[in-house]
Amino acid sequence: IPLHSGRFAQRQSQETFVWDMQQWPIPDSDTVQVYIEVADNDTISGPKKGVSQTITLQVRSRQREHQRLEKAQEEIAEALLELLAEHLELSAQLQELREQAAAGPRPDAAALAGLQEQQQRGSDQAAAIAQKLDEALAQVQEDPYSTYETFANLQAMQRNLAHVQNTLLPPLQQSMQVLSPASAGPESFADAQRRLDDTLRELERLA
């Protein structure tokens, strides 16, 4: 494709070339390699050519981007369900430890530490899901193939996740603290039990 003909006024020149997609069409997602050749005006021994570095360009495919966005939405939904299932199991295990503590000595410290690690991993997972949701919502607003239903579904998942992070996870953490040897007396234990029961019911509803 000729970009310039004739002499340049200076040894260095900067120009802009607009690729006409109608004249030189490239299918979506295809790639094209571009380089520039420049020849001098040596009429005695023949023109000498200089060749630039080759760069590779890929044509943007909105349809493929939409497909990746749909897949990401499915993965986020699965991750959120997995998070709910894990915390539902964690709540059940805490319930067992609470019953043991009510019947006798405090629960085994190693078992409680294991649940605390599990709860921390769940909190980290929730934060990662929240970030993916933010990214997906931003992409949906720029995606011409996405519908309002897609946007509304992502927003609903975002609200549910925020509910889990802000309302359901703190009672689990409080229950673990109450079960620790350095916890307070029976009043705090009973209050933590009530919150744990509420959390368990809410997790069952969301799952």
CSV table of N, CA, C and O in Angstrom, one decimal, residues 96-163:
chain,number,residue,atom,x,y,z
A,96,GLU,N,-21.7,-27.2,65.4
A,96,GLU,CA,-21.3,-28.4,66.1
A,96,GLU,C,-20.4,-28.1,67.3
A,96,GLU,O,-20.5,-28.6,68.4
A,97,LEU,N,-19.4,-27.2,67.0
A,97,LEU,CA,-18.5,-26.7,68.0
A,97,LEU,C,-19.2,-26.0,69.1
A,97,LEU,O,-18.9,-26.2,70.3
A,98,ARG,N,-20.2,-25.2,68.8
A,98,ARG,CA,-21.0,-24.5,69.8
A,98,ARG,C,-21.7,-25.5,70.7
A,98,ARG,O,-21.8,-25.3,71.9
A,99,GLU,N,-22.3,-26.6,70.1
A,99,GLU,CA,-23.0,-27.6,70.9
A,99,GLU,C,-22.0,-28.3,71.8
A,99,GLU,O,-22.4,-28.6,73.0
A,100,GLN,N,-20.8,-28.6,71.3
A,100,GLN,CA,-19.8,-29.2,72.2
A,100,GLN,C,-19.4,-28.3,73.4
A,100,GLN,O,-19.3,-28.7,74.5
A,101,ALA,N,-19.3,-27.0,73.0
A,101,ALA,CA,-18.9,-26.0,74.1
A,101,ALA,C,-20.0,-25.9,75.1
A,101,ALA,O,-19.8,-25.7,76.3
A,102,ALA,N,-21.3,-26.0,74.7
A,102,ALA,CA,-22.4,-25.8,75.6
A,102,ALA,C,-22.5,-27.0,76.5
A,102,ALA,O,-22.9,-26.9,77.7
A,103,ALA,N,-22.0,-28.2,76.0
A,103,ALA,CA,-22.2,-29.4,76.8
A,103,ALA,C,-21.0,-29.7,77.7
A,103,ALA,O,-21.0,-30.5,78.6
A,104,GLY,N,-19.9,-29.0,77.5
A,104,GLY,CA,-18.7,-29.3,78.3
A,104,GLY,C,-17.6,-28.3,78.0
A,104,GLY,O,-17.8,-27.1,78.0
A,105,PRO,N,-16.3,-28.8,77.8
A,105,PRO,CA,-15.2,-27.8,77.7
A,105,PRO,C,-15.2,-27.1,76.3
A,105,PRO,O,-16.0,-27.4,75.5
A,106,ARG,N,-14.3,-26.2,76.2
A,106,ARG,CA,-14.2,-25.4,75.0
A,106,ARG,C,-13.7,-26.3,73.9
A,106,ARG,O,-13.1,-27.4,74.1
A,107,PRO,N,-14.1,-26.0,72.6
A,107,PRO,CA,-13.7,-26.9,71.5
A,107,PRO,C,-12.1,-26.9,71.4
A,107,PRO,O,-11.4,-26.1,71.9
A,108,ASP,N,-11.7,-27.9,70.6
A,108,ASP,CA,-10.3,-28.1,70.4
A,108,ASP,C,-9.7,-26.9,69.6
A,108,ASP,O,-10.3,-26.4,68.7
A,109,ALA,N,-8.6,-26.4,70.1
A,109,ALA,CA,-8.0,-25.2,69.6
A,109,ALA,C,-7.6,-25.4,68.1
A,109,ALA,O,-7.8,-24.5,67.3
A,110,ALA,N,-7.1,-26.6,67.8
A,110,ALA,CA,-6.7,-26.8,66.4
A,110,ALA,C,-7.9,-26.8,65.4
A,110,ALA,O,-7.8,-26.3,64.3
A,111,ALA,N,-9.0,-27.4,65.9
A,111,ALA,CA,-10.2,-27.4,65.1
A,111,ALA,C,-10.7,-26.0,64.8
A,111,ALA,O,-11.1,-25.7,63.7
A,112,LEU,N,-10.7,-25.2,65.9
A,112,LEU,CA,-11.2,-23.8,65.8
A,112,LEU,C,-10.3,-23.0,64.8
A,112,LEU,O,-10.7,-22.2,64.0
A,113,ALA,N,-8.9,-23.2,65.0
A,113,ALA,CA,-8.0,-22.5,64.1
A,113,ALA,C,-8.2,-22.9,62.6
A,113,ALA,O,-8.1,-22.1,61.7
A,114,GLY,N,-8.5,-24.2,62.4
A,114,GLY,CA,-8.8,-24.6,61.0
A,114,GLY,C,-10.0,-23.9,60.4
A,114,GLY,O,-10.0,-23.5,59.3
A,115,LEU,N,-11.1,-23.7,61.3
A,115,LEU,CA,-12.3,-23.0,60.8
A,115,LEU,C,-12.0,-21.5,60.6
A,115,LEU,O,-12.5,-20.9,59.6
A,116,GLN,N,-11.1,-21.0,61.4
A,116,GLN,CA,-10.7,-19.6,61.2
A,116,GLN,C,-10.0,-19.4,59.9
A,116,GLN,O,-10.2,-18.4,59.2
A,117,GLU,N,-9.1,-20.3,59.6
A,117,GLU,CA,-8.4,-20.2,58.3
A,117,GLU,C,-9.4,-20.4,57.1
A,117,GLU,O,-9.2,-19.7,56.1
A,118,GLN,N,-10.3,-21.3,57.3
A,118,GLN,CA,-11.3,-21.5,56.2
A,118,GLN,C,-12.2,-20.2,56.0
A,118,GLN,O,-12.5,-19.8,54.9
A,119,GLN,N,-12.5,-19.6,57.2
A,119,GLN,CA,-13.3,-18.3,57.1
A,119,GLN,C,-12.5,-17.2,56.4
A,119,GLN,O,-13.0,-16.4,55.6
A,120,GLN,N,-11.2,-17.2,56.7
A,120,GLN,CA,-10.3,-16.1,56.1
A,120,GLN,C,-10.2,-16.4,54.5
A,120,GLN,O,-10.2,-15.4,53.7
A,121,ARG,N,-10.1,-17.6,54.2
A,121,ARG,CA,-10.0,-17.9,52.7
A,121,ARG,C,-11.3,-17.5,52.0
A,121,ARG,O,-11.3,-17.0,50.9
A,122,GLY,N,-12.4,-17.7,52.7
A,122,GLY,CA,-13.7,-17.3,52.2
A,122,GLY,C,-13.8,-15.8,52.0
A,122,GLY,O,-14.4,-15.3,51.0
A,123,SER,N,-13.3,-15.1,53.0
A,123,SER,CA,-13.3,-13.6,52.9
A,123,SER,C,-12.4,-13.1,51.7
A,123,SER,O,-12.8,-12.2,51.0
A,124,ASP,N,-11.3,-13.8,51.5
A,124,ASP,CA,-10.4,-13.4,50.4
A,124,ASP,C,-11.1,-13.8,49.1
A,124,ASP,O,-11.0,-13.0,48.1
A,125,GLN,N,-11.8,-14.9,49.0
A,125,GLN,CA,-12.5,-15.3,47.8
A,125,GLN,C,-13.6,-14.3,47.5
A,125,GLN,O,-13.9,-13.9,46.4
A,126,ALA,N,-14.3,-13.9,48.6
A,126,ALA,CA,-15.4,-12.9,48.4
A,126,ALA,C,-14.9,-11.6,47.8
A,126,ALA,O,-15.5,-11.0,46.9
A,127,ALA,N,-13.7,-11.2,48.3
A,127,ALA,CA,-13.1,-9.9,47.8
A,127,ALA,C,-12.7,-10.1,46.3
A,127,ALA,O,-12.9,-9.2,45.5
A,128,ALA,N,-12.2,-11.3,45.9
A,128,ALA,CA,-11.8,-11.5,44.5
A,128,ALA,C,-13.1,-11.5,43.6
A,128,ALA,O,-13.0,-11.0,42.5
A,129,ILE,N,-14.2,-12.1,44.1
A,129,ILE,CA,-15.4,-12.1,43.3
A,129,ILE,C,-15.9,-10.7,43.2
A,129,ILE,O,-16.4,-10.3,42.1
A,130,ALA,N,-15.8,-9.9,44.2
A,130,ALA,CA,-16.3,-8.5,44.1
A,130,ALA,C,-15.6,-7.7,43.1
A,130,ALA,O,-16.1,-6.9,42.3
A,131,GLN,N,-14.2,-8.0,43.0
A,131,GLN,CA,-13.4,-7.3,42.0
A,131,GLN,C,-13.9,-7.7,40.6
A,131,GLN,O,-14.0,-6.9,39.7
A,132,LYS,N,-14.1,-9.0,40.4
A,132,LYS,CA,-14.5,-9.5,39.1
A,132,LYS,C,-15.9,-9.0,38.7
A,132,LYS,O,-16.1,-8.7,37.5
A,133,LEU,N,-16.8,-8.8,39.7
A,133,LEU,CA,-18.1,-8.2,39.4
A,133,LEU,C,-18.0,-6.8,39.0
A,133,LEU,O,-18.7,-6.4,38.0
A,134,ASP,N,-17.1,-6.0,39.6
A,134,ASP,CA,-16.9,-4.6,39.2
A,134,ASP,C,-16.4,-4.5,37.8
A,134,ASP,O,-16.9,-3.7,37.0
A,135,GLU,N,-15.5,-5.4,37.4
A,135,GLU,CA,-14.9,-5.4,36.1
A,135,GLU,C,-16.0,-5.8,35.1
A,135,GLU,O,-16.1,-5.2,34.0
A,136,ALA,N,-16.8,-6.8,35.4
A,136,ALA,CA,-17.8,-7.3,34.5
A,136,ALA,C,-18.9,-6.2,34.3
A,136,ALA,O,-19.3,-6.0,33.1
A,137,LEU,N,-19.3,-5.5,35.3
A,137,LEU,CA,-20.3,-4.5,35.2
A,137,LEU,C,-19.7,-3.3,34.3
A,137,LEU,O,-20.5,-2.8,33.5
A,138,ALA,N,-18.5,-3.0,34.4
A,138,ALA,CA,-17.9,-2.0,33.6
A,138,ALA,C,-17.9,-2.4,32.1
A,138,ALA,O,-18.1,-1.6,31.2
A,139,GLN,N,-17.6,-3.7,31.9
A,139,GLN,CA,-17.5,-4.2,30.5
A,139,GLN,C,-18.9,-4.3,29.9
A,139,GLN,O,-19.1,-4.0,28.7
A,140,VAL,N,-19.9,-4.6,30.7
A,140,VAL,CA,-21.3,-4.8,30.2
A,140,VAL,C,-21.8,-3.4,29.6
A,140,VAL,O,-22.4,-3.3,28.6
A,141,GLN,N,-21.4,-2.4,30.3
A,141,GLN,CA,-21.9,-1.0,29.9
A,141,GLN,C,-21.2,-0.6,28.6
A,141,GLN,O,-21.8,0.3,27.9
A,142,GLU,N,-20.1,-1.2,28.2
A,142,GLU,CA,-19.5,-0.9,26.9
A,142,GLU,C,-19.8,-2.0,25.8
A,142,GLU,O,-19.3,-1.8,24.7
A,143,ASP,N,-20.5,-3.0,26.2
A,143,ASP,CA,-20.8,-4.1,25.3
A,143,ASP,C,-22.1,-3.9,24.5
A,143,ASP,O,-23.1,-3.9,25.2
A,144,PRO,N,-22.0,-3.8,23.2
A,144,PRO,CA,-23.3,-3.6,22.5
A,144,PRO,C,-24.2,-4.8,22.4
A,144,PRO,O,-25.4,-4.6,22.1
A,145,TYR,N,-23.7,-6.0,22.7
A,145,TYR,CA,-24.5,-7.2,22.7
A,145,TYR,C,-25.2,-7.5,24.0
A,145,TYR,O,-26.1,-8.4,24.0
A,146,SER,N,-24.8,-6.9,25.0
A,146,SER,CA,-25.3,-7.2,26.4
A,146,SER,C,-26.7,-6.4,26.5
A,146,SER,O,-26.9,-5.3,26.0
A,147,THR,N,-27.6,-7.1,27.2
A,147,THR,CA,-28.9,-6.5,27.5
A,147,THR,C,-29.0,-5.9,28.9
A,147,THR,O,-28.1,-6.2,29.7
A,148,TYR,N,-30.1,-5.2,29.2
A,148,TYR,CA,-30.3,-4.7,30.5
A,148,TYR,C,-30.4,-5.9,31.5
A,148,TYR,O,-30.0,-5.8,32.7
A,149,GLU,N,-31.0,-7.0,31.0
A,149,GLU,CA,-31.1,-8.2,31.9
A,149,GLU,C,-29.8,-8.7,32.4
A,149,GLU,O,-29.6,-9.0,33.6
A,150,THR,N,-28.8,-8.7,31.5
A,150,THR,CA,-27.4,-9.1,31.9
A,150,THR,C,-26.9,-8.1,33.0
A,150,THR,O,-26.3,-8.5,34.0
A,151,PHE,N,-27.1,-6.8,32.8
A,151,PHE,CA,-26.6,-5.8,33.7
A,151,PHE,C,-27.3,-6.0,35.1
A,151,PHE,O,-26.7,-5.9,36.1
A,152,ALA,N,-28.7,-6.2,35.0
A,152,ALA,CA,-29.4,-6.4,36.2
A,152,ALA,C,-29.0,-7.7,37.0
A,152,ALA,O,-29.0,-7.7,38.2
A,153,ASN,N,-28.7,-8.7,36.3
A,153,ASN,CA,-28.3,-10.0,36.9
A,153,ASN,C,-26.9,-9.8,37.7
A,153,ASN,O,-26.8,-10.3,38.8
A,154,LEU,N,-26.0,-9.1,37.0
A,154,LEU,CA,-24.7,-8.8,37.7
A,154,LEU,C,-24.9,-7.9,38.9
A,154,LEU,O,-24.3,-8.1,39.9
A,155,GLN,N,-25.8,-6.9,38.8
A,155,GLN,CA,-26.1,-6.1,39.9
A,155,GLN,C,-26.7,-6.9,41.1
A,155,GLN,O,-26.3,-6.6,42.3
A,156,ALA,N,-27.6,-7.8,40.8
A,156,ALA,CA,-28.2,-8.7,41.8
A,156,ALA,C,-27.1,-9.5,42.5
A,156,ALA,O,-27.1,-9.6,43.7
A,157,MET,N,-26.2,-10.1,41.7
A,157,MET,CA,-25.1,-10.8,42.3
A,157,MET,C,-24.2,-9.9,43.2
A,157,MET,O,-23.7,-10.4,44.3
A,158,GLN,N,-24.0,-8.7,42.7
A,158,GLN,CA,-23.2,-7.8,43.5
A,158,GLN,C,-23.9,-7.4,44.9
A,158,GLN,O,-23.2,-7.4,45.9
A,159,ARG,N,-25.2,-7.3,44.8
A,159,ARG,CA,-25.9,-7.0,46.1
A,159,ARG,C,-25.9,-8.2,47.0
A,159,ARG,O,-25.7,-8.0,48.2
A,160,ASN,N,-26.0,-9.4,46.5
A,160,ASN,CA,-26.0,-10.6,47.3
A,160,ASN,C,-24.6,-10.8,47.9
A,160,ASN,O,-24.5,-11.1,49.1
A,161,LEU,N,-23.6,-10.5,47.1
A,161,LEU,CA,-22.2,-10.6,47.7
A,161,LEU,C,-22.0,-9.6,48.8
A,161,LEU,O,-21.4,-9.9,49.8
A,162,ALA,N,-22.4,-8.4,48.5
A,162,ALA,CA,-22.2,-7.4,49.6
A,162,ALA,C,-23.0,-7.7,50.9
A,162,ALA,O,-22.5,-7.5,52.0
A,163,HIS,N,-24.1,-8.4,50.7
A,163,HIS,CA,-24.9,-8.8,51.9
A,163,HIS,C,-24.1,-9.9,52.6
A,163,HIS,O,-24.1,-9.9,53.9
